[in-house]
Coordinates of C-alpha atoms in Angstrom, one line a residue:
X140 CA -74.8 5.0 -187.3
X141 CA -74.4 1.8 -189.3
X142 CA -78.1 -0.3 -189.9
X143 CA -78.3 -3.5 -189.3
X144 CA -78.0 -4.8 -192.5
X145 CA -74.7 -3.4 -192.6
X146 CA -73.7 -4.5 -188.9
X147 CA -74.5 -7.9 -190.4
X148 CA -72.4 -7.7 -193.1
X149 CA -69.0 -8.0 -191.0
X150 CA -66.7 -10.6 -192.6
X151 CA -66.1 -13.8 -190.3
X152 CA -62.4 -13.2 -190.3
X153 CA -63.2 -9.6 -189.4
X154 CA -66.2 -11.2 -186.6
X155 CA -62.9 -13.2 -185.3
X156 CA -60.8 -10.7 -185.2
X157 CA -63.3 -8.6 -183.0
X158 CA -64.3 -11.6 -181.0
X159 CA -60.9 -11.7 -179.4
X160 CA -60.2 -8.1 -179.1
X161 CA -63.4 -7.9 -177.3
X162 CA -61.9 -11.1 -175.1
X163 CA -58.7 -9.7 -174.0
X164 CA -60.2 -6.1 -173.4
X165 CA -62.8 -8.2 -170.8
X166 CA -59.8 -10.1 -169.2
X167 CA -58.0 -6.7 -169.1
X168 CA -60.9 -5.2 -167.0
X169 CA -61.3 -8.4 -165.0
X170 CA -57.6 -7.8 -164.1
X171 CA -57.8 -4.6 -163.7
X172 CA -58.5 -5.1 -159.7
X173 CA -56.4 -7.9 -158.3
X174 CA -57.5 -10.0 -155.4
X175 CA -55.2 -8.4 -152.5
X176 CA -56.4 -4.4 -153.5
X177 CA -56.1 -2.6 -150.6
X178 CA -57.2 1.2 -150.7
X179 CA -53.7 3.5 -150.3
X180 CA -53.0 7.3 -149.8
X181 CA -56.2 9.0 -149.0
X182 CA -59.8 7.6 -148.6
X183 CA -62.4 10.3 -149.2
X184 CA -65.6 10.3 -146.8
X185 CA -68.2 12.7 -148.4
X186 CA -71.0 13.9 -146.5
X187 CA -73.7 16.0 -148.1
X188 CA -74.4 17.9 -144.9
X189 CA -72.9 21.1 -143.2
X190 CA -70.2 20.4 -140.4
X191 CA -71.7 19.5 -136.6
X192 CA -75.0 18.0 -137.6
X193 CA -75.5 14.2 -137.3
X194 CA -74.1 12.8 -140.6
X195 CA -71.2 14.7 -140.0
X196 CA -70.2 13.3 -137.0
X197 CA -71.2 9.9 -138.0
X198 CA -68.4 10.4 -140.8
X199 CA -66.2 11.6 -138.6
X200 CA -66.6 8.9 -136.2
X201 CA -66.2 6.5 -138.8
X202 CA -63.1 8.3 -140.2
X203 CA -61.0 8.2 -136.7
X204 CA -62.7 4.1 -136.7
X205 CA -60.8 3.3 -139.9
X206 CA -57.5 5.4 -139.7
X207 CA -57.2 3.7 -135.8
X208 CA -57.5 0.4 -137.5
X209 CA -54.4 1.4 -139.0
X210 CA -54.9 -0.2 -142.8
X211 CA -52.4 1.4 -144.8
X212 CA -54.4 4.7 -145.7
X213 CA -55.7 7.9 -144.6
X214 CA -59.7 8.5 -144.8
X215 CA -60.8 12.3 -144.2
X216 CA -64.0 13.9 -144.4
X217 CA -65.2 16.5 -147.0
X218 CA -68.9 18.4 -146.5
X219 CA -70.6 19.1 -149.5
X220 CA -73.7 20.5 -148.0
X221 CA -76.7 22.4 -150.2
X222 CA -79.8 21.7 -151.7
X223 CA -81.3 18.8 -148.7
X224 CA -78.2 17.1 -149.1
X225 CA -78.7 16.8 -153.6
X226 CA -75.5 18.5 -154.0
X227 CA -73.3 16.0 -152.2
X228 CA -75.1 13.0 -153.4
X229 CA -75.6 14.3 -156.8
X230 CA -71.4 14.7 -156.7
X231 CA -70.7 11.3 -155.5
X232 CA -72.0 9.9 -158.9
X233 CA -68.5 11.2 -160.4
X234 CA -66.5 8.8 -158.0
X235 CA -68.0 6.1 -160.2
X236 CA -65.5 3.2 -160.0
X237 CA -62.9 4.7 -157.3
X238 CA -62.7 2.6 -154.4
X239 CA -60.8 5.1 -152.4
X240 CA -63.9 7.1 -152.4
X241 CA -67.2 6.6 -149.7
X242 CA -70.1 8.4 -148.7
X243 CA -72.3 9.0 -145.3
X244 CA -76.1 8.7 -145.9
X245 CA -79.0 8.3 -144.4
X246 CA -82.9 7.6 -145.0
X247 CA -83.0 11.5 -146.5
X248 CA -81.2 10.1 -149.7
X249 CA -84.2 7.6 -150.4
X250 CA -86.6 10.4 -150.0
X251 CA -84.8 13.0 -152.4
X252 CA -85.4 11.6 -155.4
X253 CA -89.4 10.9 -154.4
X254 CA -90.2 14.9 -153.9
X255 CA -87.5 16.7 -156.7
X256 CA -86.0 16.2 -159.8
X257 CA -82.4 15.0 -158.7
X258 CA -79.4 13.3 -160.9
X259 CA -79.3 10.3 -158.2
X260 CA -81.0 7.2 -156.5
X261 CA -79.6 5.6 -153.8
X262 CA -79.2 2.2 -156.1
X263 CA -76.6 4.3 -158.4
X264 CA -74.0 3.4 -155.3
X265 CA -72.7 0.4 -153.2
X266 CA -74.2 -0.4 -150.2
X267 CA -71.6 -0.9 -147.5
X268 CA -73.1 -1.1 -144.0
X269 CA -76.0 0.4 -142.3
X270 CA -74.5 1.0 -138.6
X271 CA -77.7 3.0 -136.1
X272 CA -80.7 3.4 -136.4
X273 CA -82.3 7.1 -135.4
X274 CA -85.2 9.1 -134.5
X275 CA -86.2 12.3 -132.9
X276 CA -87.6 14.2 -129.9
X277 CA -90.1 17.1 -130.8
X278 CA -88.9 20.0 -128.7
X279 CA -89.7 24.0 -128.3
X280 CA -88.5 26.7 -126.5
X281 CA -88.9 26.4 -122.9
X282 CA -91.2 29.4 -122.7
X283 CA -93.1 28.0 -125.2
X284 CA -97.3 27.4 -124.9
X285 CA -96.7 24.3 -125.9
X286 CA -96.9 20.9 -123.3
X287 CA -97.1 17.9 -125.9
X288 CA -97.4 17.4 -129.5
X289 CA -101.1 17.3 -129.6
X290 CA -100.9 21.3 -128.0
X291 CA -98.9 21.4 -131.8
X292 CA -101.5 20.1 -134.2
X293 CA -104.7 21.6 -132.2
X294 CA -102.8 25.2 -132.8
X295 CA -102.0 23.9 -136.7
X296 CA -105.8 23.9 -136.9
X297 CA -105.9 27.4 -136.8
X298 CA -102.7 29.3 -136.6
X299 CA -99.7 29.1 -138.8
X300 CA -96.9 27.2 -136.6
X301 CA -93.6 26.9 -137.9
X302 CA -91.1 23.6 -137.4
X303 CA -87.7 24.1 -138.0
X304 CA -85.7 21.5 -139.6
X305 CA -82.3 20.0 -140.7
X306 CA -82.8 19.9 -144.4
X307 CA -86.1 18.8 -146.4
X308 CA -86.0 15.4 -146.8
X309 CA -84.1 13.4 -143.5
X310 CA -85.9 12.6 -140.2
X311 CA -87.2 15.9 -139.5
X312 CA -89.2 15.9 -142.6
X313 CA -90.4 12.7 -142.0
X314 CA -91.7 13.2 -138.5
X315 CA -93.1 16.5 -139.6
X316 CA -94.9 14.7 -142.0
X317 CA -95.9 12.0 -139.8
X318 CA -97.6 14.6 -137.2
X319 CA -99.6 15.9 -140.1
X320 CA -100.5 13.0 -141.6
X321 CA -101.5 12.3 -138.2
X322 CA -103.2 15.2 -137.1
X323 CA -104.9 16.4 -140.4
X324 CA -103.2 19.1 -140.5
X325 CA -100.1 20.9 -142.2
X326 CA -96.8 23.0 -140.3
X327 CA -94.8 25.8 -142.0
X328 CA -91.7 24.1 -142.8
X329 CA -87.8 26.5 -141.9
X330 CA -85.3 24.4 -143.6
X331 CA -82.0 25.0 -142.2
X332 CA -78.2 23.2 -143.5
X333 CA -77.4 21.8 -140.1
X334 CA -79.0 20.4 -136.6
X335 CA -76.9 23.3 -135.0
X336 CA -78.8 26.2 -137.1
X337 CA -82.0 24.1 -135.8
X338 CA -81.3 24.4 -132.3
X339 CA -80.1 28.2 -132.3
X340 CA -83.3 29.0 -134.4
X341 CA -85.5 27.2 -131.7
X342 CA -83.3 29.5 -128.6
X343 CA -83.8 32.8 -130.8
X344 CA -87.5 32.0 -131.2
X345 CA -87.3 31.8 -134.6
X346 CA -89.4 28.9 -135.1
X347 CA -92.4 26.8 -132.8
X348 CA -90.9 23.6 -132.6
X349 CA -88.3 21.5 -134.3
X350 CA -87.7 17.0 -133.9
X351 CA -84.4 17.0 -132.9
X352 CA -82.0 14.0 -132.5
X353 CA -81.9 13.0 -128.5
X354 CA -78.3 13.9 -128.2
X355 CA -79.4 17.5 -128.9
X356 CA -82.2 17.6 -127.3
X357 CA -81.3 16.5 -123.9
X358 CA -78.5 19.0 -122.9
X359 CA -80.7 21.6 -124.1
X360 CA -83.8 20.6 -122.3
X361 CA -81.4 19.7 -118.9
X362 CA -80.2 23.1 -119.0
X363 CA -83.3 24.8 -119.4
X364 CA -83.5 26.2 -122.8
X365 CA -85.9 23.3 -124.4
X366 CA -88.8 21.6 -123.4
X367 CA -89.7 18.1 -124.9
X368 CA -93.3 17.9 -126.4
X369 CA -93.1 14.3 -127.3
X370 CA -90.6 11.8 -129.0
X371 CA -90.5 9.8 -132.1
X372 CA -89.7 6.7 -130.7
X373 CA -91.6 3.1 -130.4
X374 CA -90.7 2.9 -126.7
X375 CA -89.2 6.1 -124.2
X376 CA -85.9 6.8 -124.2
X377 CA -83.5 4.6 -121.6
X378 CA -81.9 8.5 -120.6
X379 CA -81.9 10.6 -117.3
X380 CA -82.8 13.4 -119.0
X381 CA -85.2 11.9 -121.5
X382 CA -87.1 9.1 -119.9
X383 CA -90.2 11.4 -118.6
X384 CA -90.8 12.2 -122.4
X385 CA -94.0 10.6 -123.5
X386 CA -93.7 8.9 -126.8
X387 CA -96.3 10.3 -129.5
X388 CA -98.3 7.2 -129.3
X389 CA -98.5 7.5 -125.8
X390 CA -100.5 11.2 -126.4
X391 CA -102.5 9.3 -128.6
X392 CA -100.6 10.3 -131.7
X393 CA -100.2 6.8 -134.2
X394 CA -96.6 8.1 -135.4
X395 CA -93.1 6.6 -135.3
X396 CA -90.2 7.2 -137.0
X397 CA -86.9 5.8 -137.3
X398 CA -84.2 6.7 -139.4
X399 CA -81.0 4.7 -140.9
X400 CA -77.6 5.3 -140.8
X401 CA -75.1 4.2 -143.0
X402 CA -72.5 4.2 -145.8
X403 CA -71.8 3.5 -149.3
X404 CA -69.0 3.3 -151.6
X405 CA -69.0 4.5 -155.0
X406 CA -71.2 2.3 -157.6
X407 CA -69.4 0.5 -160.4
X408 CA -66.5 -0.6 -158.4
X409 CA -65.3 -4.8 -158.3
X410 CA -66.5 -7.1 -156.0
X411 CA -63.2 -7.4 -154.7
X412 CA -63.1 -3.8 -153.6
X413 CA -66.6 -4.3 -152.3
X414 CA -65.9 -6.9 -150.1
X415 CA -62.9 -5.2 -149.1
X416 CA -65.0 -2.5 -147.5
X417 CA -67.5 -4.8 -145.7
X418 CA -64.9 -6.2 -144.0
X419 CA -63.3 -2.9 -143.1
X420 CA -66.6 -1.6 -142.1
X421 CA -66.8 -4.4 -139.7
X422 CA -63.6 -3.8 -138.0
X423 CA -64.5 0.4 -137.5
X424 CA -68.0 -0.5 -136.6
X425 CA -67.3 -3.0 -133.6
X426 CA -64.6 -0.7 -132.4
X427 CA -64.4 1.0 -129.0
X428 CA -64.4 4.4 -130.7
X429 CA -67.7 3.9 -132.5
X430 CA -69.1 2.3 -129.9
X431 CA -68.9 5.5 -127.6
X432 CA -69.9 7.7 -130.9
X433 CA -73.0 5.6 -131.0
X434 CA -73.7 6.1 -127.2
X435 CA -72.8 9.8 -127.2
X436 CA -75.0 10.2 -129.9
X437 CA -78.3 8.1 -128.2
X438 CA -78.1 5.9 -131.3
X439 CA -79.7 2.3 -131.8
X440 CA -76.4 0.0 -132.6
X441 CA -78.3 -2.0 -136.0
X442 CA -75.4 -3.9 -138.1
X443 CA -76.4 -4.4 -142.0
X444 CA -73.7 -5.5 -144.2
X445 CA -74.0 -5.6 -148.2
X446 CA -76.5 -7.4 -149.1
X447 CA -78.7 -7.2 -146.7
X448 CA -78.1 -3.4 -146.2
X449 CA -79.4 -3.3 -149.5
X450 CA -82.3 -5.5 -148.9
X451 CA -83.2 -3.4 -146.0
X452 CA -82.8 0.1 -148.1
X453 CA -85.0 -1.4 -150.9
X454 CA -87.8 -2.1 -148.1
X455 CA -87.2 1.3 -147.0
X456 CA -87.6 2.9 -150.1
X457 CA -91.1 1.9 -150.4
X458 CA -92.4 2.6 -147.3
X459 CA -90.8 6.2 -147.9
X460 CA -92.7 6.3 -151.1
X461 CA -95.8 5.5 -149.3
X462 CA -95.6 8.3 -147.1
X463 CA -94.2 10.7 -149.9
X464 CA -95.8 10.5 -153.0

């Protein structure tokens, strides 16, 4: 490595010369994108989940969104599930700078990098669009002792109760957390890749209870297999099925949890190639397909765009790390 002496010594014909080779190669970059860029071929949708859970079809969703708007490419989705979702995210860092390249998330990717050792943080990609808002209803089996959540903590006091859920660090953790916090006491966590290996846990008796998103639960509990202890949410669910459900706060519980959904491209790409996405994301968002994937799903319909997605994220990041650390 040259000091600095020697770094100053540079001739000023030599300091010229540089000067304008360091110019062109910044004008080079800046042209590197030009203003009409358009993505073309194939648009890569990672999610770092297993197949049927709820960031899959959210990516899925959004895929058949996008190639309906017909914009000149193809966007598919690849799972890189493993490790609470760390392996997907942790891969996304090497689409650095390719615009045909996006990624499904949700609040688990804030709370990662809080509890392990991971390569990422959400702030090392581009924030596109938050689209729903989630949370979850804390079901058992349906021969289960349990009536309501506080049947859950009061047996926590004494016996070992195990809740299954989707991964380590997404909703599921979070209202686990938030019954303990809440109750004073502390559950046997059963992480499993996929809300699907949750639910056929909870019908094998494999595990106590599990918060499960509303979509899964209901079905289950209207056929019989489930019954709902409590739910998540600030206010009862507007559902058939699910409107009897007391929220926790109703049982006397002070816990509520909601959960973002959203998606990001890769970090280090142009502002035009941003904005190109926003705009995009608008159009899938607000169309009639992704409107019935957010009502299938029992979804809150919450638009974020850039920006403020980011804003919003940077809020949510600290109230994860209040819970967390």
């Amino acid at each position: 490595m040259l000091s600095l002496r020697k770094k100053m010594g540079v001739t000023a014909a030599s300091l010229t010369g540089l000067l304008a080779l360091s110019s062109c190669s910044v004008l080079d970059a800046q042209a590197t994108v030009p203003e009409d860029w358009t993505p073309r071929g194939a648009v890569k949708i990672t999610v770092a989940f297993a197949p049927g859970g709820g960031s899959d079809r959210s990516a899925r969703a959004l895929a058949q969104a996008l190639n309906e708007e017909d914009l000149g490419f193809n966007a598919n989705v690849e799972n890189k599930d493993g490790g609470s979702g760390a392996v997907g995210w942790s891969s996304f860092l090497g689409e650095e700078g390719n615009g045909n390249s996006l990624l499904v998330a949700e609040g688990a990717i804030n709370i990662l990098p809080i509890l392990y050792d991971v390569e990422f943080e959400y702030t090392d990609f581009t924030p596109i669009a938050l689209f729903a808002e989630d949370s979850r209803v804390v079901v058992a089996p349906a021969d289960s002792p349990f009536e309501d959540c506080n049947d859950l903590i009061d047996a926590a006091r004494t016996d070992r109760v195990l809740a299954g859920v989707s991964g380590l660090t997404g909703a599921d953790a979070i209202v686990r957390t938030a019954l303990e916090q809440a109750g004073g006491v502390e559950f046997d966590a059963v992480p499993f890749s996929s809300s699907g290996e949750v639910v056929t846990a909870l019908l094998s008796g494999n595990v106590d209870y599990a918060p499960v998103a509303a979509s899964v639960a209901a079905p289950q509990i209207e056929a019989g297999e489930f019954t709902a202890l409590c739910s998540m949410t600030a206010e009862r669910y507007d559902d058939p099925v699910l409107a009897d459900v007391e929220t926790a706060r109703e049982q006397g519980i002070d816990a509520t949890v909601s959960l973002w959904r959203g998606f990001f491209a890769a970090g280090g790409i142009d502002e035009v190639q941003r904005q190109y996405w926003i705009d995009a994301a608008k159009r899938a968002i607000d169309s009639g397909s992704f409107d019935q994937y957010i009502e299938q799903d029992m979804l809150v319909p919450t638009e974020l765009y850039g920006d403020d997605f980011a804003d919003y994220l940077a809020e949510y990041q600290k109230e994860m790390e209040a819970i967390f650390s």
